[in-house]
Amino acid sequence: MNKVFKALADPTRRRVLELLRQRPMTAGELSEHFEVSKPTMSAHFAVLREADLVDAHKQGVTITYRLKLSVLEEALLGFSQAFGIGAAPSADIPNIPPKETRS
Amino acid sequence: MNKVFKALADPTRRRVLELLRQRPMTAGELSEHFEVSKPTMSAHFAVLREADLVDAHKQGVTITYRLKLSVLEEALLGFSQAFGIGAAPSADIPNIPPKETRS
DNA sequence: GACATATTTCGATGATTAGCTAAATATCGA
DNA sequence: TCGATATTTAGCTAATCATCGAAATATGTC
């Protein structure tokens, strides 16, 4: 789960995931959406793979990346529920009323 | 939103947020839960403030940090919804006053 | 086999980050 | 005012990170 959050920390990688939400795409196809070099994109893909957020499927000379939505979902939902955010079985977690002060 | 994800990328900071989920705590009180130095913790607090995930309320010599749940919620839920995850919006989460830490 | 294509690995670089100790700042109580 | 306490700022180091160009790897085509 730490790796997932580390992976989500970079805007490029979050954008890659959003692109993959629509359909699987090849590395080159994904790269076209960004202005960074292909080695850099490749490194981003490696981080996403390492976090198990995508899987890579090689067909011939191309590599197709596919979003592993369940992994993203589990991490995000799991974390959210620890805070009582989102769809959650009503947990007995006390919350603090907002107060909006700053020094 | 980028700052929020950057802030969430560090396990210490995620843990701080989870501690603050229960009740507001002072910087020193929070620091006791970790094995890093206080200046290091102070830097983590600064990142969380910068991401607007907490706010700081100075009372006398101590500074009390409080989780801004709505900001966390908005970021997490917003991102989740881009993926169709965790569709259900947070119902009523009971707002229970903090355990009195005598001032 | 030679060549083009898709992608990764290598090696380097500059930026950011987490960590530390020491020092500064601010507040409180005597 | 002095000393204790809480927290931050300053200055530093080591590690991690995003990025690049060049080279390597693998595949398909002629």
Coordinates of C-alpha atoms (C1' of nucleotides) in Angstrom, one line a residue:
Chain A
M1 CA 0.0 0.0 0.0
N2 CA 2.9 2.3 0.6
K3 CA 4.0 1.7 -3.0
V4 CA 0.6 2.5 -4.3
F5 CA 0.6 5.9 -2.5
K6 CA 4.2 6.5 -3.7
A7 CA 3.1 5.7 -7.2
L8 CA 0.1 8.1 -6.9
A9 CA 2.3 10.9 -5.8
D10 CA 3.4 11.8 -9.3
P11 CA 0.9 13.6 -11.6
T12 CA 2.2 11.9 -14.7
R13 CA 1.5 8.5 -13.2
R14 CA -1.9 9.5 -12.0
R15 CA -2.7 10.7 -15.5
V16 CA -1.5 7.4 -17.0
L17 CA -3.9 5.5 -14.7
E18 CA -6.7 7.7 -15.8
L19 CA -5.9 7.1 -19.5
L20 CA -5.8 3.4 -18.8
R21 CA -9.2 3.6 -17.1
Q22 CA -10.7 3.9 -20.6
R23 CA -8.9 1.1 -22.3
P24 CA -5.6 -0.7 -22.3
M25 CA -2.9 1.1 -24.2
T26 CA 0.6 0.4 -25.4
A27 CA 3.6 2.1 -23.9
G28 CA 4.1 4.2 -27.0
E29 CA 0.5 5.1 -27.2
L30 CA 0.6 6.3 -23.6
S31 CA 3.8 8.2 -24.2
E32 CA 2.2 10.2 -26.9
H33 CA 0.0 11.9 -24.3
F34 CA 3.0 13.3 -22.4
E35 CA 5.9 15.5 -23.2
V36 CA 8.6 13.6 -21.5
S37 CA 11.0 11.1 -23.1
K38 CA 10.2 7.5 -23.6
P39 CA 12.8 6.3 -21.1
T40 CA 11.2 8.6 -18.5
M41 CA 7.8 7.1 -19.3
S42 CA 9.2 3.7 -19.1
A43 CA 10.4 4.5 -15.6
H44 CA 7.0 5.6 -14.7
F45 CA 5.5 2.4 -16.0
A46 CA 8.0 0.5 -13.9
V47 CA 6.8 2.3 -10.8
L48 CA 3.2 1.5 -11.6
R49 CA 4.0 -2.1 -12.2
E50 CA 6.0 -2.3 -9.0
A51 CA 2.9 -1.0 -7.2
D52 CA 0.9 -3.6 -9.0
L53 CA -1.4 -0.9 -10.3
V54 CA -1.0 -2.1 -13.9
D55 CA 0.0 -5.2 -15.7
A56 CA 2.0 -5.5 -18.8
H57 CA 1.2 -7.8 -21.6
K58 CA 3.7 -8.2 -24.4
Q59 CA 2.4 -9.0 -27.8
G60 CA 5.0 -9.0 -30.4
V61 CA 7.1 -5.9 -30.2
T62 CA 4.6 -3.8 -28.3
I63 CA 3.7 -3.9 -24.6
T64 CA 0.1 -3.2 -23.6
Y65 CA -0.5 -1.8 -20.2
R66 CA -3.8 -2.5 -18.5
L67 CA -5.1 -0.9 -15.3
K68 CA -5.6 -3.2 -12.4
L69 CA -8.6 -1.3 -11.0
S70 CA -9.2 -3.7 -8.1
V71 CA -5.8 -2.9 -6.7
L72 CA -6.3 0.8 -6.9
E73 CA -9.8 0.4 -5.5
E74 CA -8.6 -1.6 -2.6
A75 CA -5.9 0.8 -1.6
L76 CA -8.0 3.9 -2.0
L77 CA -11.1 2.5 -0.4
G78 CA -9.2 0.8 2.3
F79 CA -7.5 4.1 3.2
S80 CA -10.7 6.1 2.9
Q81 CA -12.6 3.8 5.2
A82 CA -10.0 4.2 7.9
F83 CA -11.2 7.8 7.9
G84 CA -14.9 7.1 7.5
I85 CA -14.8 8.6 4.1
G86 CA -16.9 7.3 1.3
A87 CA -19.1 4.2 1.3
A88 CA -18.5 2.7 4.7
P89 CA -20.2 0.7 7.3
S90 CA -20.8 3.2 10.1
A91 CA -17.8 2.9 12.2
D92 CA -17.6 4.1 15.7
I93 CA -14.9 6.6 14.8
P94 CA -15.4 10.0 16.5
N95 CA -14.8 13.0 14.4
I96 CA -14.0 16.5 15.4
P97 CA -16.1 19.4 14.5
P98 CA -14.5 21.9 12.2
K99 CA -13.3 25.2 13.6
E100 CA -11.3 27.0 10.9
T101 CA -8.7 28.9 12.8
R102 CA -5.1 29.5 11.9
S103 CA -2.2 31.3 13.5
Chain B
M1 CA -4.6 18.1 -5.1
N2 CA -1.1 17.3 -6.2
K3 CA 0.1 18.5 -2.8
V4 CA -2.4 16.2 -1.1
F5 CA -1.1 13.1 -2.9
K6 CA 2.5 14.2 -2.3
A7 CA 1.7 14.5 1.4
L8 CA 0.0 11.1 1.5
A9 CA 3.1 9.5 -0.1
D10 CA 4.9 9.3 3.2
P11 CA 3.9 6.7 5.7
T12 CA 4.7 8.9 8.7
R13 CA 2.4 11.6 7.4
R14 CA -0.4 9.1 6.7
R15 CA 0.0 7.8 10.2
V16 CA -0.2 11.3 11.6
L17 CA -3.4 11.9 9.8
E18 CA -4.8 8.6 11.2
L19 CA -3.8 9.7 14.7
L20 CA -5.5 13.0 14.2
R21 CA -8.6 11.2 13.0
Q22 CA -9.3 10.4 16.6
R23 CA -8.8 13.8 18.1
P24 CA -6.7 16.9 17.7
M25 CA -3.2 16.6 19.1
T26 CA -0.3 18.8 19.8
A27 CA 2.9 18.6 17.9
G28 CA 4.7 17.1 20.8
E29 CA 2.0 14.6 21.5
L30 CA 2.1 13.5 17.9
S31 CA 5.9 13.3 17.9
E32 CA 5.8 10.8 20.8
H33 CA 4.2 8.2 18.4
F34 CA 7.3 8.2 16.2
E35 CA 10.9 7.6 16.5
V36 CA 12.1 10.5 14.5
S37 CA 13.4 13.8 15.9
K38 CA 11.0 16.7 16.5
P39 CA 12.4 18.9 13.8
T40 CA 11.7 16.1 11.4
M41 CA 8.2 15.8 12.6
S42 CA 7.9 19.6 12.4
A43 CA 8.8 19.3 8.7
H44 CA 6.1 16.7 8.2
F45 CA 3.6 18.9 9.8
A46 CA 4.6 21.7 7.5
V47 CA 3.9 19.4 4.5
L48 CA 0.5 18.5 5.8
R49 CA -0.3 22.2 6.5
E50 CA 0.9 23.1 3.0
A51 CA -1.5 20.5 1.6
D52 CA -4.2 22.0 3.7
L53 CA -4.8 18.6 5.3
V54 CA -4.4 19.9 8.8
D55 CA -4.7 23.2 10.5
A56 CA -2.6 24.5 13.3
H57 CA -4.0 26.2 16.3
K58 CA -1.6 27.8 18.7
Q59 CA -2.6 28.0 22.3
G60 CA 0.1 29.3 24.6
V61 CA 3.3 27.4 24.0
T62 CA 1.7 24.4 22.3
I63 CA 0.4 24.0 18.8
T64 CA -2.6 21.8 18.3
Y65 CA -3.0 20.1 15.0
R66 CA -6.4 19.1 13.7
L67 CA -7.3 17.0 10.7
K68 CA -9.2 18.8 8.0
L69 CA -11.2 15.8 7.0
S70 CA -13.2 17.6 4.3
V71 CA -10.0 18.3 2.4
L72 CA -8.9 14.7 2.6
E73 CA -12.3 13.5 1.6
E74 CA -12.6 15.8 -1.3
A75 CA -9.2 14.8 -2.7
L76 CA -9.7 11.1 -2.2
L77 CA -13.3 11.0 -3.3
G78 CA -12.6 13.2 -6.3
F79 CA -9.9 11.0 -7.5
S80 CA -11.8 7.8 -6.8
Q81 CA -14.8 9.1 -8.8
A82 CA -12.6 9.6 -11.8
F83 CA -12.3 5.8 -11.7
G84 CA -15.8 5.0 -10.7
I85 CA -14.7 3.7 -7.4
G86 CA -16.3 4.1 -4.1
A87 CA -19.3 5.8 -5.7
A88 CA -21.3 6.1 -2.6
P89 CA -20.9 9.6 -1.0
S90 CA -20.3 9.8 2.7
A91 CA -23.5 9.6 4.6
D92 CA -23.8 11.1 8.0
I93 CA -20.6 10.7 9.9
P94 CA -21.3 11.6 13.5
N95 CA -19.5 14.7 14.7
I96 CA -18.6 14.0 18.2
P97 CA -16.8 16.6 20.3
P98 CA -13.1 16.0 21.1
K99 CA -12.0 14.4 24.3
E100 CA -11.3 17.4 26.5
T101 CA -7.6 18.0 26.8
R102 CA -7.6 20.6 29.5
S103 CA -6.0 23.8 28.4
Chain C
dG1 C1' 21.3 -11.3 -42.4
dA2 C1' 20.1 -6.4 -42.4
dC3 C1' 17.0 -3.0 -41.1
dA4 C1' 13.2 -0.6 -38.8
dT5 C1' 10.3 -0.3 -34.8
dA6 C1' 8.9 -0.6 -29.7
dT7 C1' 10.5 -0.6 -25.4
dT8 C1' 13.7 -1.0 -21.8
dT9 C1' 18.2 -0.6 -19.5
dC10 C1' 22.4 2.1 -18.5
dG11 C1' 24.7 5.9 -16.7
dA12 C1' 24.6 10.6 -15.6
dT13 C1' 22.6 14.9 -13.6
dG14 C1' 19.9 18.3 -11.1
dA15 C1' 16.0 18.6 -7.9
dT16 C1' 13.5 17.2 -4.1
dT17 C1' 13.2 14.8 0.3
dA18 C1' 13.8 12.9 4.9
dG19 C1' 16.7 12.9 8.3
dC20 C1' 19.9 14.9 11.8
dT21 C1' 22.0 18.4 15.4
dA22 C1' 22.2 22.9 17.0
dA23 C1' 20.3 27.3 17.5
dA24 C1' 16.4 30.5 17.4
dT25 C1' 11.7 31.9 18.9
dA26 C1' 7.9 32.2 21.8
dT27 C1' 5.4 31.5 26.1
dC28 C1' 4.9 30.4 30.8
dG29 C1' 5.9 30.5 35.8
dA30 C1' 8.7 31.9 39.6
Chain D
dT1 C1' 14.4 38.7 34.4
dC2 C1' 15.7 33.8 34.5
dG3 C1' 14.9 29.3 33.4
dA4 C1' 12.1 25.6 31.6
dT5 C1' 9.2 23.9 27.9
dA6 C1' 7.2 23.5 23.1
dT7 C1' 8.0 24.1 18.6
dT8 C1' 10.2 25.9 14.6
dT9 C1' 14.1 27.5 11.6
dA10 C1' 18.8 27.0 9.9
dG11 C1' 22.3 24.4 7.9
dC12 C1' 23.8 20.2 6.5
dT13 C1' 24.0 15.3 4.5
dA14 C1' 22.5 11.1 2.3
dA15 C1' 19.0 9.0 -0.3
dT16 C1' 15.5 9.1 -3.6
dC17 C1' 13.5 10.8 -7.8
dA18 C1' 12.4 12.6 -12.5
dT19 C1' 14.6 13.4 -16.3
dC20 C1' 17.7 12.9 -20.3
dG21 C1' 20.6 10.8 -24.4
dA22 C1' 22.7 6.7 -25.8
dA23 C1' 22.9 2.0 -26.0
dA24 C1' 20.8 -2.6 -25.6
dT25 C1' 17.1 -6.0 -26.4
dA26 C1' 13.6 -8.0 -28.8
dT27 C1' 10.5 -8.6 -32.6
dG28 C1' 8.8 -8.3 -37.2
dT29 C1' 9.8 -7.6 -42.3
dC30 C1' 12.4 -7.6 -46.4

